Amino acid sequence: MTDIREYLAHKPLLFDGGMGTYYKAAPGVECELANLTDPEGVKRVHAEYLAAGAQAIKTNTFGLPRMAAAQMPGWEELAEAGWKLACDAAAEKDAAVFADLGPALDTEAAPASSAYGLAAQQFAALGAKNFLFETLSSDVGVVEAVKALRVAVPDAFIMVSFAVLPDGYTREGLLFRDLLHRMEGSGVVDAVGLNCVSAPGAMKKLVQGLGETRLPLSVMPNAGYPVVTRARVLYQGKPEYFAREMGQIAAAGVRILGGCCGTTPAHIAALRAELDALPRQTGAAPAAKLSTVAAPEVEKDDAFLRKLDKGEKVIAIELDSPRVADLSGYLDGARRLQAAGADLLTIADCPIAQARMDSSLVACRVHRELGMCALPHMTCRDRNLNATKALLLGLYAEGVREVLAITGDPIPTAERDEVKNVYQFNSRKLAQYIVSLAGEGREMPSPMTVFGALNLNARNFDVELRRAVEKLENGMAGFLTQPVLSAQAVENLRKARQTLGERAKILAGIMPVVSQRNAIFMENEINGIHVEEDIIQRFAGLDREQGEALGLEVSMQMAREALPYADGFYLMTPFNRVALMERLIARLRTELLDAEG
């Protein structure tokens, strides 16, 4: 075929459809292995798509990067066989062949860049000139691999395609527009696009909202959404509908089109007819521009954030939501803490994976009824991307402007058979996702402020600090720390301030110990808490009143030592003892914060 760049200057390039779903419509081995076990079957699928009108086909090697990363025996032979089968089929129609590379996992032991690089260089050695990195949910490792590929094949045509939900976000919470801009900015990618997950109608809306782009766009949707029938997954989108929607996408200026899961040769044939009926273009028309209707004014921050931004020391206090459906007592406690001088109420999200009233719903109620700033904790444990987004939009609409993003404790072992963890992303990716929801043309008029957790009691605090830096890079504004109950925790807080600088707001954790039994339990059974032995021994033999009194003294001592390195305090209420925390807030205000002011 003519050089891809020259071809695109004159007319759209039509790809094939979903090799995997079409080949596996009949019982058989996994798709990539068929390059060796059923070469004629693979070549026949290529031929059917070419006969339907495709001018470019993908090698049957979608899983190759993961195979290469795992050093699966024989992966190089699979690549070579897949390349030869596609080339043989394409030669009869003078069609282009793209080395197809699906997503790779990214781990410390096997970085994604290495997996992509191994697979891409294997194809480069076979003579490949065109490469497609597809169905990606992140761009981690892609640019590094492409830059290395450019050295081996300077004139390569390289496409990168992301799999996004109908709202434009990948399963890792990354917005396609941001990914596209990063690909454009890399200077080494020739085209960028969308494929898989969404149907053509959803992709059309995404394309219409992109505005002008510098790189050619590629769109390869699924043929509708999957329906599971017994052991089979079926896509019921009709070829005529697929072709009509894709024709409108082409008319908007998209020059590279094709299909993904569920798209058969019949879908490609219908799209071929639709494209042939379009007026001839000599250049890529810009995509439709997003509407810029002014959004109504909304409250973009709250009193807590304004105080924090002005450099005033703040007090946040955690009060666990109830285990029952009665919130009256909880609201009374929150009201008392507010009157005592707390600036913010934080609500844990089912701590230690035990069900309590939803932290976000409680935060909305507190904000609405008390006018108090609230910080719901949001874990990655219980919600997928859709549920998380729905909750965030509701929080914003209710005036809640900050959240604490944490990974979350796993479900206890005994309950895992019935209650499953989700963990679709970690706290860093969750923070990046939350921040990405705000901006022109996006879901939120202004960004929510995202805080994270900082474990001052981590055994390897240098690793914890590196993670904190990554959290800041992913959009977090600051941290709430684990309780300061040791000299080492104070020293680690000092190191955190030195490393993170003033850009990170740090609230030092203060949790009153109320008895020796309480101290021993925290030391031995609560992850992330360390109580020095001399503190534990000081509580020996004390009754409740004496224990609370000593707990206040220890808390004040820790607060004094932490204050030079903190922007305020994060108080944790033991056993919902609101009266104790009222006393602690009063002393913090009068003895430390007011005196400092």
Coordinates of C-alpha atoms in Angstrom, one line a residue:
M1 CA 0.0 0.0 0.0
T2 CA 0.9 3.6 -0.5
D3 CA 2.5 5.3 2.6
I4 CA -0.2 5.7 5.3
R5 CA 0.5 9.4 5.6
E6 CA 0.0 10.0 1.9
Y7 CA -3.1 7.8 1.9
L8 CA -4.8 9.8 4.7
A9 CA -4.2 13.0 2.8
H10 CA -6.7 11.8 0.2
K11 CA -9.3 9.6 1.9
P12 CA -10.2 7.8 5.1
L13 CA -8.4 4.6 6.0
L14 CA -10.7 1.7 6.9
F15 CA -9.5 -1.0 9.3
D16 CA -10.8 -4.4 10.0
G17 CA -13.0 -5.4 12.9
G18 CA -12.7 -7.4 16.1
M19 CA -10.5 -10.4 15.3
G20 CA -10.8 -11.9 18.7
T21 CA -14.5 -11.9 19.1
Y22 CA -15.1 -12.9 15.4
Y23 CA -12.6 -15.8 15.5
K24 CA -13.9 -17.1 18.8
A25 CA -17.5 -17.1 17.6
A26 CA -16.7 -20.8 16.9
P27 CA -15.1 -22.9 19.7
G28 CA -11.4 -22.9 19.5
V29 CA -8.1 -22.0 21.2
E30 CA -7.2 -18.6 22.4
C31 CA -6.8 -16.2 19.5
E32 CA -3.0 -15.5 19.5
L33 CA -2.1 -19.2 19.8
A34 CA -4.2 -19.8 16.7
N35 CA -1.3 -18.2 14.7
L36 CA 0.5 -21.5 15.2
T37 CA -2.4 -24.0 15.8
D38 CA -4.9 -22.8 13.2
P39 CA -3.1 -20.5 10.7
E40 CA -5.6 -21.1 7.9
G41 CA -8.4 -20.0 10.3
V42 CA -6.6 -16.8 11.2
K43 CA -5.8 -16.0 7.6
R44 CA -9.4 -16.7 6.6
V45 CA -10.6 -14.1 9.1
H46 CA -8.1 -11.6 7.6
A47 CA -9.4 -12.4 4.1
E48 CA -13.0 -11.9 5.1
Y49 CA -12.3 -8.4 6.5
L50 CA -10.3 -7.5 3.4
A51 CA -13.1 -8.7 1.1
A52 CA -15.5 -6.6 3.1
G53 CA -13.5 -3.5 2.1
A54 CA -10.9 -3.0 4.8
Q55 CA -7.7 -1.4 3.6
A56 CA -5.7 -2.1 6.8
I57 CA -5.6 -5.1 9.0
K58 CA -4.2 -5.8 12.4
T59 CA -1.9 -8.7 13.2
N60 CA -3.5 -11.3 15.5
T61 CA -1.2 -10.4 18.4
F62 CA -3.2 -8.3 20.8
G63 CA -1.9 -10.1 23.9
L64 CA 1.7 -10.0 22.8
P65 CA 3.0 -7.3 25.3
R66 CA 1.8 -9.3 28.3
M67 CA 3.2 -12.5 26.9
A68 CA 6.5 -10.8 26.3
A69 CA 6.6 -9.3 29.8
A70 CA 5.8 -12.7 31.3
Q71 CA 8.5 -14.3 29.0
M72 CA 6.0 -16.8 27.8
P73 CA 7.8 -19.5 25.9
G74 CA 7.3 -19.1 22.2
W75 CA 5.9 -15.6 22.2
E76 CA 8.4 -14.6 19.5
E77 CA 7.1 -17.4 17.2
L78 CA 3.6 -16.2 17.8
A79 CA 4.6 -12.7 16.7
E80 CA 6.4 -14.0 13.6
A81 CA 3.5 -16.3 12.6
G82 CA 0.9 -13.5 13.2
W83 CA 3.0 -11.1 11.1
K84 CA 3.4 -13.5 8.2
L85 CA -0.3 -14.5 8.1
A86 CA -1.4 -10.9 8.0
C87 CA 1.1 -9.9 5.4
D88 CA 0.2 -12.9 3.2
A89 CA -3.5 -12.0 3.4
A90 CA -2.9 -8.3 2.8
A91 CA -0.6 -8.8 -0.2
E92 CA -3.6 -10.0 -2.3
K93 CA -5.4 -6.7 -1.7
D94 CA -2.4 -4.3 -1.4
A95 CA -3.6 -3.5 2.1
A96 CA -1.6 -2.1 5.0
V97 CA -0.6 -4.3 7.9
F98 CA -0.3 -2.9 11.5
A99 CA 1.5 -4.7 14.2
D100 CA -1.1 -4.9 16.9
L101 CA -0.1 -4.4 20.5
G102 CA -2.6 -4.6 23.4
P103 CA -2.2 -3.2 26.9
A104 CA 0.6 -4.2 29.2
L105 CA 0.6 -4.3 33.0
D106 CA 2.9 -1.9 34.8
T107 CA 4.8 -3.2 37.8
E108 CA 8.1 -2.5 39.4
A109 CA 9.5 -5.9 38.3
A110 CA 8.1 -5.5 34.7
P111 CA 7.5 -1.9 33.7
A112 CA 4.9 -1.4 30.9
S113 CA 7.6 0.4 28.8
S114 CA 9.7 -2.8 28.7
A115 CA 6.7 -5.0 27.7
Y116 CA 5.7 -2.6 24.9
G117 CA 9.3 -2.3 23.8
L118 CA 10.0 -6.0 23.6
A119 CA 6.9 -6.6 21.5
A120 CA 7.4 -3.6 19.2
Q121 CA 11.1 -4.4 18.6
Q122 CA 10.2 -7.9 17.7
F123 CA 7.9 -6.6 14.9
A124 CA 10.5 -4.0 13.9
A125 CA 12.9 -6.9 13.3
L126 CA 10.3 -8.6 11.2
G127 CA 10.0 -5.5 8.9
A128 CA 6.9 -3.8 10.3
K129 CA 6.4 -0.2 9.4
N130 CA 3.0 0.4 11.0
F131 CA 2.2 -0.1 14.7
L132 CA -1.0 0.1 16.7
F133 CA -0.9 0.3 20.5
E134 CA -4.6 -0.3 21.3
T135 CA -7.2 -0.6 24.0
L136 CA -5.0 1.2 26.5
S137 CA -6.4 2.6 29.8
S138 CA -3.3 4.5 30.6
D139 CA -0.4 6.0 28.7
V140 CA 2.2 4.7 31.2
G141 CA 5.2 3.4 29.3
V142 CA 3.9 4.1 25.9
V143 CA 5.9 7.2 24.9
E144 CA 9.1 5.6 26.2
A145 CA 8.5 2.5 24.0
V146 CA 7.6 4.6 21.0
K147 CA 10.7 6.7 21.3
A148 CA 12.9 3.6 21.2
L149 CA 10.9 2.2 18.3
R150 CA 11.5 5.4 16.4
V151 CA 15.2 4.7 16.6
A152 CA 14.8 1.3 15.1
V153 CA 12.1 2.4 12.5
P154 CA 12.4 6.2 11.9
D155 CA 9.7 6.3 9.3
A156 CA 7.2 4.1 11.2
F157 CA 3.5 5.2 11.4
I158 CA 2.5 4.8 15.0
M159 CA -1.1 4.9 16.4
V160 CA -2.1 4.9 20.0
S161 CA -5.7 4.1 20.9
F162 CA -7.4 4.3 24.3
A163 CA -10.4 2.4 25.6
V164 CA -12.8 4.7 27.2
L165 CA -16.2 4.6 28.8
P166 CA -19.0 6.7 27.2
D167 CA -18.1 9.6 29.5
G168 CA -14.6 9.7 28.1
Y169 CA -12.7 8.2 31.0
T170 CA -10.7 5.0 30.9
R171 CA -11.1 2.3 33.6
E172 CA -8.1 3.9 35.4
G173 CA -9.9 7.2 35.6
L174 CA -8.0 9.1 33.0
L175 CA -9.8 11.5 30.6
F176 CA -9.3 10.8 26.9
R177 CA -8.7 14.5 26.1
D178 CA -5.8 14.6 28.6
L179 CA -4.3 11.4 27.1
L180 CA -4.7 12.8 23.6
H181 CA -3.0 16.0 24.5
R182 CA -0.1 14.1 26.1
M183 CA 0.3 12.0 22.9
E184 CA 0.2 15.2 20.8
G185 CA 2.8 16.7 23.1
S186 CA 5.1 13.7 22.9
G187 CA 6.0 14.5 19.2
V188 CA 6.5 10.8 18.4
V189 CA 3.0 9.6 17.7
D190 CA 1.3 9.9 14.3
A191 CA -2.3 9.3 15.2
V192 CA -4.4 8.8 18.4
G193 CA -7.8 7.4 18.9
L194 CA -10.5 5.5 20.7
N195 CA -11.4 1.8 20.5
C196 CA -13.3 -0.8 22.4
V197 CA -15.6 -0.5 25.5
S198 CA -18.0 2.0 23.9
A199 CA -20.5 1.7 21.1
P200 CA -20.4 4.0 18.0
G201 CA -23.1 6.4 19.2
A202 CA -21.1 7.1 22.4
M203 CA -17.9 7.6 20.5
K204 CA -19.5 10.0 18.1
K205 CA -20.4 12.2 21.1
L206 CA -16.9 12.0 22.4
V207 CA -15.4 13.0 19.0
Q208 CA -17.9 15.9 18.7
G209 CA -16.7 17.2 22.0
L210 CA -13.0 17.1 21.3
G211 CA -12.6 20.3 19.3
E212 CA -9.7 20.7 16.9
T213 CA -6.8 18.2 17.1
R214 CA -3.3 18.2 15.7
L215 CA -3.1 14.5 15.1
P216 CA -5.3 12.4 12.9
L217 CA -8.1 10.7 14.9
S218 CA -8.8 7.0 14.9
V219 CA -12.2 5.6 16.0
M220 CA -12.9 1.9 16.3
P221 CA -15.9 1.2 18.6
N222 CA -17.5 -2.0 19.6
A223 CA -20.6 -3.2 17.8
G224 CA -22.9 -2.2 20.7
Y225 CA -22.7 -3.5 24.2
P226 CA -22.2 -7.1 25.2
V227 CA -25.0 -9.5 26.2
V228 CA -24.0 -12.6 28.2
T229 CA -26.0 -15.7 27.1
R230 CA -24.9 -18.7 29.1
A231 CA -21.2 -19.1 28.4
R232 CA -21.2 -16.8 25.3
V233 CA -20.7 -13.0 25.0
L234 CA -22.7 -11.6 22.1
Y235 CA -22.8 -8.1 20.5
Q236 CA -26.1 -7.3 19.0
G237 CA -25.4 -4.0 17.3
K238 CA -26.7 -4.1 13.7
P239 CA -24.2 -3.4 10.8
E240 CA -26.6 -0.7 9.3
Y241 CA -26.6 1.3 12.6
F242 CA -22.9 0.9 13.0
A243 CA -22.2 2.2 9.5
R244 CA -24.6 5.1 9.8
E245 CA -23.0 6.4 13.1
M246 CA -19.5 5.8 11.8
G247 CA -20.3 7.6 8.6
Q248 CA -21.3 10.7 10.7
I249 CA -18.0 10.4 12.6
A250 CA -16.1 10.3 9.3
A251 CA -18.0 13.3 8.0
A252 CA -16.9 15.2 11.1
G253 CA -13.3 14.8 10.0
V254 CA -12.1 11.5 11.4
R255 CA -9.8 9.8 8.9
I256 CA -9.1 6.4 10.5
L257 CA -12.1 4.1 11.2
G258 CA -12.7 0.5 12.0
G259 CA -14.3 -1.7 14.6
C260 CA -13.4 -3.6 17.8
C261 CA -15.3 -6.2 19.8
G262 CA -18.3 -7.7 18.0
T263 CA -17.7 -6.0 14.6
T264 CA -17.8 -8.6 11.9
P265 CA -17.0 -8.4 8.2
A266 CA -20.7 -7.4 7.7
H267 CA -20.2 -4.3 9.9
I268 CA -17.0 -3.4 7.9
A269 CA -18.8 -3.9 4.6
A270 CA -21.6 -1.7 5.6
L271 CA -19.2 1.0 6.7
R272 CA -17.3 0.6 3.5
A273 CA -20.4 1.5 1.5
E274 CA -21.1 4.4 3.8
L275 CA -17.6 5.9 3.4
D276 CA -17.7 5.4 -0.4
A277 CA -20.9 7.6 -0.4
L278 CA -19.2 10.5 1.4
P279 CA -18.0 13.5 -0.6
R280 CA -14.2 13.3 -1.3
Q281 CA -12.0 15.3 1.0
T282 CA -8.5 16.4 0.5
G283 CA -7.7 17.1 4.1
A284 CA -9.0 16.3 7.6
A285 CA -11.9 18.5 8.7
P286 CA -11.8 19.6 12.3
A287 CA -14.1 17.8 14.7
A288 CA -17.2 19.7 15.9
K289 CA -16.4 22.1 18.7
L290 CA -17.7 21.7 22.2
S291 CA -20.4 24.1 23.3
T292 CA -19.0 26.9 25.6
V293 CA -22.3 28.0 27.2
A294 CA -21.4 29.7 30.4
A295 CA -22.1 27.6 33.5
P296 CA -24.0 29.2 36.4
E297 CA -22.0 30.5 39.3
V298 CA -21.4 28.0 42.1
E299 CA -19.6 28.0 45.4
K300 CA -16.1 26.9 44.5
D301 CA -14.6 26.5 48.0
D302 CA -15.6 26.7 51.6
A303 CA -14.5 28.3 54.9
F304 CA -12.1 25.5 55.7
L305 CA -10.2 25.8 52.4
R306 CA -10.2 29.6 52.6
K307 CA -8.7 29.5 56.1
L308 CA -6.1 26.8 55.1
D309 CA -5.1 28.8 52.0
K310 CA -4.6 31.9 54.1
G311 CA -2.1 30.1 56.2
E312 CA -4.2 29.9 59.3
K313 CA -3.9 26.7 61.4
V314 CA -7.0 24.5 61.2
I315 CA -8.6 21.7 63.2
A316 CA -10.2 18.8 61.5
I317 CA -11.9 16.2 63.6
E318 CA -13.0 12.6 62.7
L319 CA -16.2 11.3 64.0
D320 CA -17.2 7.8 62.9
S321 CA -20.7 7.5 61.3
P322 CA -23.2 5.3 63.1
R323 CA -23.7 1.6 62.5
V324 CA -27.5 2.1 62.6
A325 CA -29.9 4.2 60.5
D326 CA -30.3 6.9 63.2
L327 CA -28.3 10.0 62.6
S328 CA -29.7 12.3 65.3
G329 CA -27.1 11.5 68.0
Y330 CA -24.3 11.9 65.4
L331 CA -25.5 15.3 64.3
D332 CA -25.7 16.4 68.0
G333 CA -22.1 15.3 68.4
A334 CA -21.0 17.1 65.2
R335 CA -22.8 20.3 66.4
R336 CA -20.9 20.2 69.7
L337 CA -17.6 19.8 68.0
Q338 CA -18.4 22.6 65.6
A339 CA -19.3 24.9 68.5
A340 CA -16.0 23.9 70.3
G341 CA -14.0 25.2 67.4
A342 CA -13.5 22.4 64.8
D343 CA -13.2 23.8 61.3
L344 CA -13.9 20.5 59.5
L345 CA -15.6 17.2 60.2
T346 CA -14.1 14.1 58.6
I347 CA -16.0 10.9 58.2
A348 CA -14.3 7.5 57.6
D349 CA -15.6 5.3 54.8
C350 CA -16.4 2.0 56.6
P351 CA -13.1 1.8 58.5
I352 CA -11.6 -1.7 58.9
A353 CA -14.0 -2.7 56.1
Q354 CA -17.0 -2.8 58.6
A355 CA -20.2 -1.3 57.3
R356 CA -21.4 2.0 58.7
M357 CA -23.6 4.7 57.4
D358 CA -22.2 6.0 54.1
S359 CA -19.6 8.7 54.7
S360 CA -20.6 10.8 51.7
L361 CA -24.3 10.8 52.6
V362 CA -23.4 11.8 56.2
A363 CA -21.1 14.6 54.9
C364 CA -23.9 16.0 52.8
R365 CA -26.3 16.0 55.7
V366 CA -23.8 17.6 58.0
H367 CA -23.0 20.3 55.5
R368 CA -26.7 20.9 54.7
E369 CA -28.0 21.0 58.3
L370 CA -25.1 22.4 60.2
G371 CA -23.4 24.5 57.5
M372 CA -20.2 22.7 58.6
C373 CA -17.4 21.8 56.2
A374 CA -17.2 18.1 55.8
L375 CA -14.5 15.8 54.4
P376 CA -15.8 12.3 53.5
H377 CA -13.2 9.6 53.1
M378 CA -13.5 7.8 49.8
T379 CA -11.9 4.4 49.4
C380 CA -11.0 2.4 46.3
R381 CA -12.3 -0.8 48.0
D382 CA -16.1 -0.7 47.4
R383 CA -16.8 1.3 44.2
N384 CA -15.9 1.0 40.5
L385 CA -15.3 4.0 38.3
N386 CA -19.0 4.7 37.6
A387 CA -20.1 4.5 41.2
T388 CA -17.3 6.8 42.2
K389 CA -18.1 9.4 39.6
A390 CA -21.8 9.4 40.5
L391 CA -20.9 9.9 44.2
L392 CA -18.5 12.7 43.4
L393 CA -21.0 14.6 41.3
G394 CA -23.6 14.3 44.1
L395 CA -21.1 15.6 46.7
Y396 CA -20.2 18.6 44.5
A397 CA -23.9 19.4 44.0
E398 CA -24.4 19.3 47.8
G399 CA -21.6 21.8 48.4
V400 CA -18.9 19.3 49.6
R401 CA -15.6 20.6 48.1
E402 CA -13.0 18.2 49.5
V403 CA -12.5 14.5 49.9
L404 CA -9.9 12.2 51.3
A405 CA -8.8 9.6 48.8
I406 CA -7.5 6.4 50.3
T407 CA -7.0 2.8 49.1
G408 CA -9.0 1.4 52.0
D409 CA -8.7 -1.7 54.2
P410 CA -9.4 -5.0 52.6
I411 CA -12.5 -7.0 53.4
P412 CA -11.8 -9.4 56.4
T413 CA -10.9 -12.9 55.3
A414 CA -14.0 -14.5 56.7
E415 CA -16.3 -12.3 54.6
R416 CA -14.5 -12.4 51.3
D417 CA -16.6 -15.2 49.9
E418 CA -19.7 -13.1 50.1
V419 CA -18.4 -9.5 50.0
K420 CA -15.9 -8.7 47.3
N421 CA -13.3 -5.9 47.1
V422 CA -13.3 -3.7 44.0
Y423 CA -9.9 -1.9 43.9
Q424 CA -10.3 -0.7 40.3
F425 CA -7.6 1.9 41.1
N426 CA -5.4 3.1 44.0
S427 CA -5.5 6.3 45.9
R428 CA -3.1 8.1 43.5
K429 CA -5.2 7.2 40.4
L430 CA -8.4 8.1 42.3
A431 CA -7.0 11.5 43.1
Q432 CA -6.0 12.1 39.5
Y433 CA -9.5 11.1 38.4
I434 CA -11.2 13.4 40.9
V435 CA -9.1 16.4 39.8
S436 CA -9.7 15.6 36.1
L437 CA -13.5 16.0 36.5
A438 CA -13.2 19.8 36.7
G439 CA -12.5 22.3 33.9
E440 CA -14.1 23.9 30.9
G441 CA -16.6 21.5 29.3
R442 CA -16.2 19.0 32.1
E443 CA -18.5 17.7 34.8
M444 CA -17.5 20.2 37.6
P445 CA -17.1 24.0 37.2
S446 CA -14.2 23.9 39.7
P447 CA -12.0 21.2 41.1
M448 CA -12.6 19.4 44.3
T449 CA -9.7 19.5 46.8
V450 CA -8.2 16.0 47.4
F451 CA -6.4 15.0 50.5
G452 CA -4.5 11.8 51.1
A453 CA -3.2 9.7 54.0
L454 CA 0.4 10.0 55.2
N455 CA 1.6 7.2 57.6
L456 CA 4.1 8.7 59.9
N457 CA 4.5 5.3 61.5
A458 CA 5.5 3.4 58.4
R459 CA 8.5 1.1 58.9
N460 CA 10.1 2.4 55.8
F461 CA 9.2 6.0 55.8
D462 CA 11.3 6.9 52.8
V463 CA 9.0 4.7 50.7
E464 CA 6.0 6.4 52.2
L465 CA 7.5 9.8 51.4
R466 CA 8.1 8.8 47.8
R467 CA 4.4 7.8 47.5
A468 CA 3.4 11.1 49.0
V469 CA 5.3 12.9 46.3
E470 CA 3.5 10.8 43.7
K471 CA 0.2 11.7 45.3
L472 CA 1.0 15.4 45.0
E473 CA 2.0 14.9 41.4
N474 CA -1.4 13.2 40.8
G475 CA -3.4 16.1 42.2
M476 CA -3.6 15.8 45.9
A477 CA -3.3 19.0 47.9
G478 CA -2.3 17.7 51.2
F479 CA -2.3 15.0 53.8
L480 CA -4.0 13.8 57.0
T481 CA -1.4 11.8 59.0
Q482 CA -1.7 8.8 61.2
P483 CA -1.6 9.6 65.0
V484 CA 1.6 11.1 66.3
L485 CA 2.3 9.0 69.4
S486 CA 6.1 8.7 69.3
A487 CA 9.3 10.7 68.9
Q488 CA 9.9 8.9 65.6
A489 CA 6.5 10.1 64.3
V490 CA 7.4 13.7 65.1
E491 CA 10.8 13.2 63.3
N492 CA 9.0 11.7 60.3
L493 CA 6.6 14.7 60.2
R494 CA 9.6 17.0 60.1
K495 CA 11.1 15.0 57.2
A496 CA 7.7 15.2 55.4
R497 CA 7.6 18.9 55.7
Q498 CA 11.2 19.2 54.5
T499 CA 10.6 16.9 51.5
L500 CA 7.1 18.0 50.5
G501 CA 7.6 21.7 51.1
E502 CA 4.9 24.3 51.5
R503 CA 2.9 23.1 48.5
A504 CA 1.5 20.2 50.7
K505 CA -0.9 21.0 53.4
I506 CA -0.3 18.6 56.3
L507 CA -2.7 18.0 59.2
A508 CA -0.9 16.2 62.0
G509 CA -2.9 13.3 63.4
I510 CA -3.7 13.5 67.1
M511 CA -5.6 10.6 68.8
P512 CA -6.0 10.6 72.5
V513 CA -5.1 7.3 74.2
V514 CA -7.7 6.8 77.0
S515 CA -6.5 3.6 78.8
Q516 CA -3.7 1.1 78.8
R517 CA -5.9 -1.5 77.2
N518 CA -6.7 1.1 74.5
A519 CA -3.0 1.8 73.9
I520 CA -2.1 -1.9 73.7
F521 CA -4.9 -2.5 71.3
M522 CA -3.9 0.3 69.0
E523 CA -0.2 -0.8 69.1
N524 CA -1.0 -4.4 68.2
E525 CA -4.2 -4.4 66.1
I526 CA -4.6 -1.1 64.2
N527 CA -2.5 -0.8 61.1
G528 CA -0.5 2.4 60.8
I529 CA -0.5 3.3 64.6
H530 CA 2.5 3.1 66.9
V531 CA 2.3 3.9 70.6
E532 CA 5.6 4.3 72.4
E533 CA 6.1 1.8 75.3
D534 CA 6.6 4.5 77.9
I535 CA 3.2 6.0 76.9
I536 CA 1.6 2.6 77.3
Q537 CA 3.1 2.1 80.8
R538 CA 1.9 5.5 82.0
F539 CA -1.7 4.4 81.7
A540 CA -1.3 1.4 84.0
G541 CA -3.9 1.3 86.7
L542 CA -5.7 4.5 85.8
D543 CA -9.5 4.7 85.9
R544 CA -11.6 6.3 83.1
E545 CA -11.3 9.9 84.4
Q546 CA -7.6 9.6 85.1
G547 CA -7.1 7.9 81.7
E548 CA -8.8 10.7 79.8
A549 CA -6.8 13.4 81.7
L550 CA -3.5 11.7 80.9
G551 CA -4.7 11.2 77.3
L552 CA -5.3 15.0 77.0
E553 CA -1.8 15.7 78.4
V554 CA -0.1 13.2 76.0
S555 CA -2.1 14.7 73.1
M556 CA -1.1 18.2 73.9
Q557 CA 2.5 17.2 74.2
M558 CA 2.4 15.5 70.8
A559 CA 0.6 18.5 69.3
R560 CA 3.2 21.0 70.6
E561 CA 6.0 18.9 69.1
A562 CA 4.1 18.5 65.8
L563 CA 2.9 22.1 65.4
P564 CA 6.1 23.6 63.8
Y565 CA 5.7 21.1 60.9
A566 CA 2.0 21.1 60.4
D567 CA -0.8 23.3 58.9
G568 CA -3.2 22.2 61.6
F569 CA -4.4 19.1 63.4
Y570 CA -6.4 16.1 62.4
L571 CA -8.1 14.8 65.6
M572 CA -9.5 11.3 65.8
T573 CA -12.3 10.7 68.3
P574 CA -11.8 7.5 70.4
F575 CA -15.1 5.6 71.1
N576 CA -17.1 8.6 70.0
R577 CA -16.2 10.5 73.2
V578 CA -17.3 13.9 72.1
A579 CA -16.9 15.5 75.5
L580 CA -13.3 14.5 75.6
M581 CA -12.7 16.1 72.2
E582 CA -14.4 19.3 73.2
R583 CA -11.8 19.6 75.9
L584 CA -9.0 18.8 73.6
I585 CA -10.1 21.4 71.0
A586 CA -10.5 24.0 73.6
R587 CA -6.9 23.4 74.9
L588 CA -5.5 23.4 71.4
R589 CA -7.2 26.7 70.6
T590 CA -6.2 28.5 73.8
E591 CA -2.8 27.0 74.5
L592 CA -1.4 26.6 70.9
L593 CA -3.3 28.0 68.0
D594 CA -4.6 31.3 69.5
A595 CA -1.2 31.8 71.2
E596 CA 0.6 31.3 67.9
G597 CA -1.8 33.7 66.1

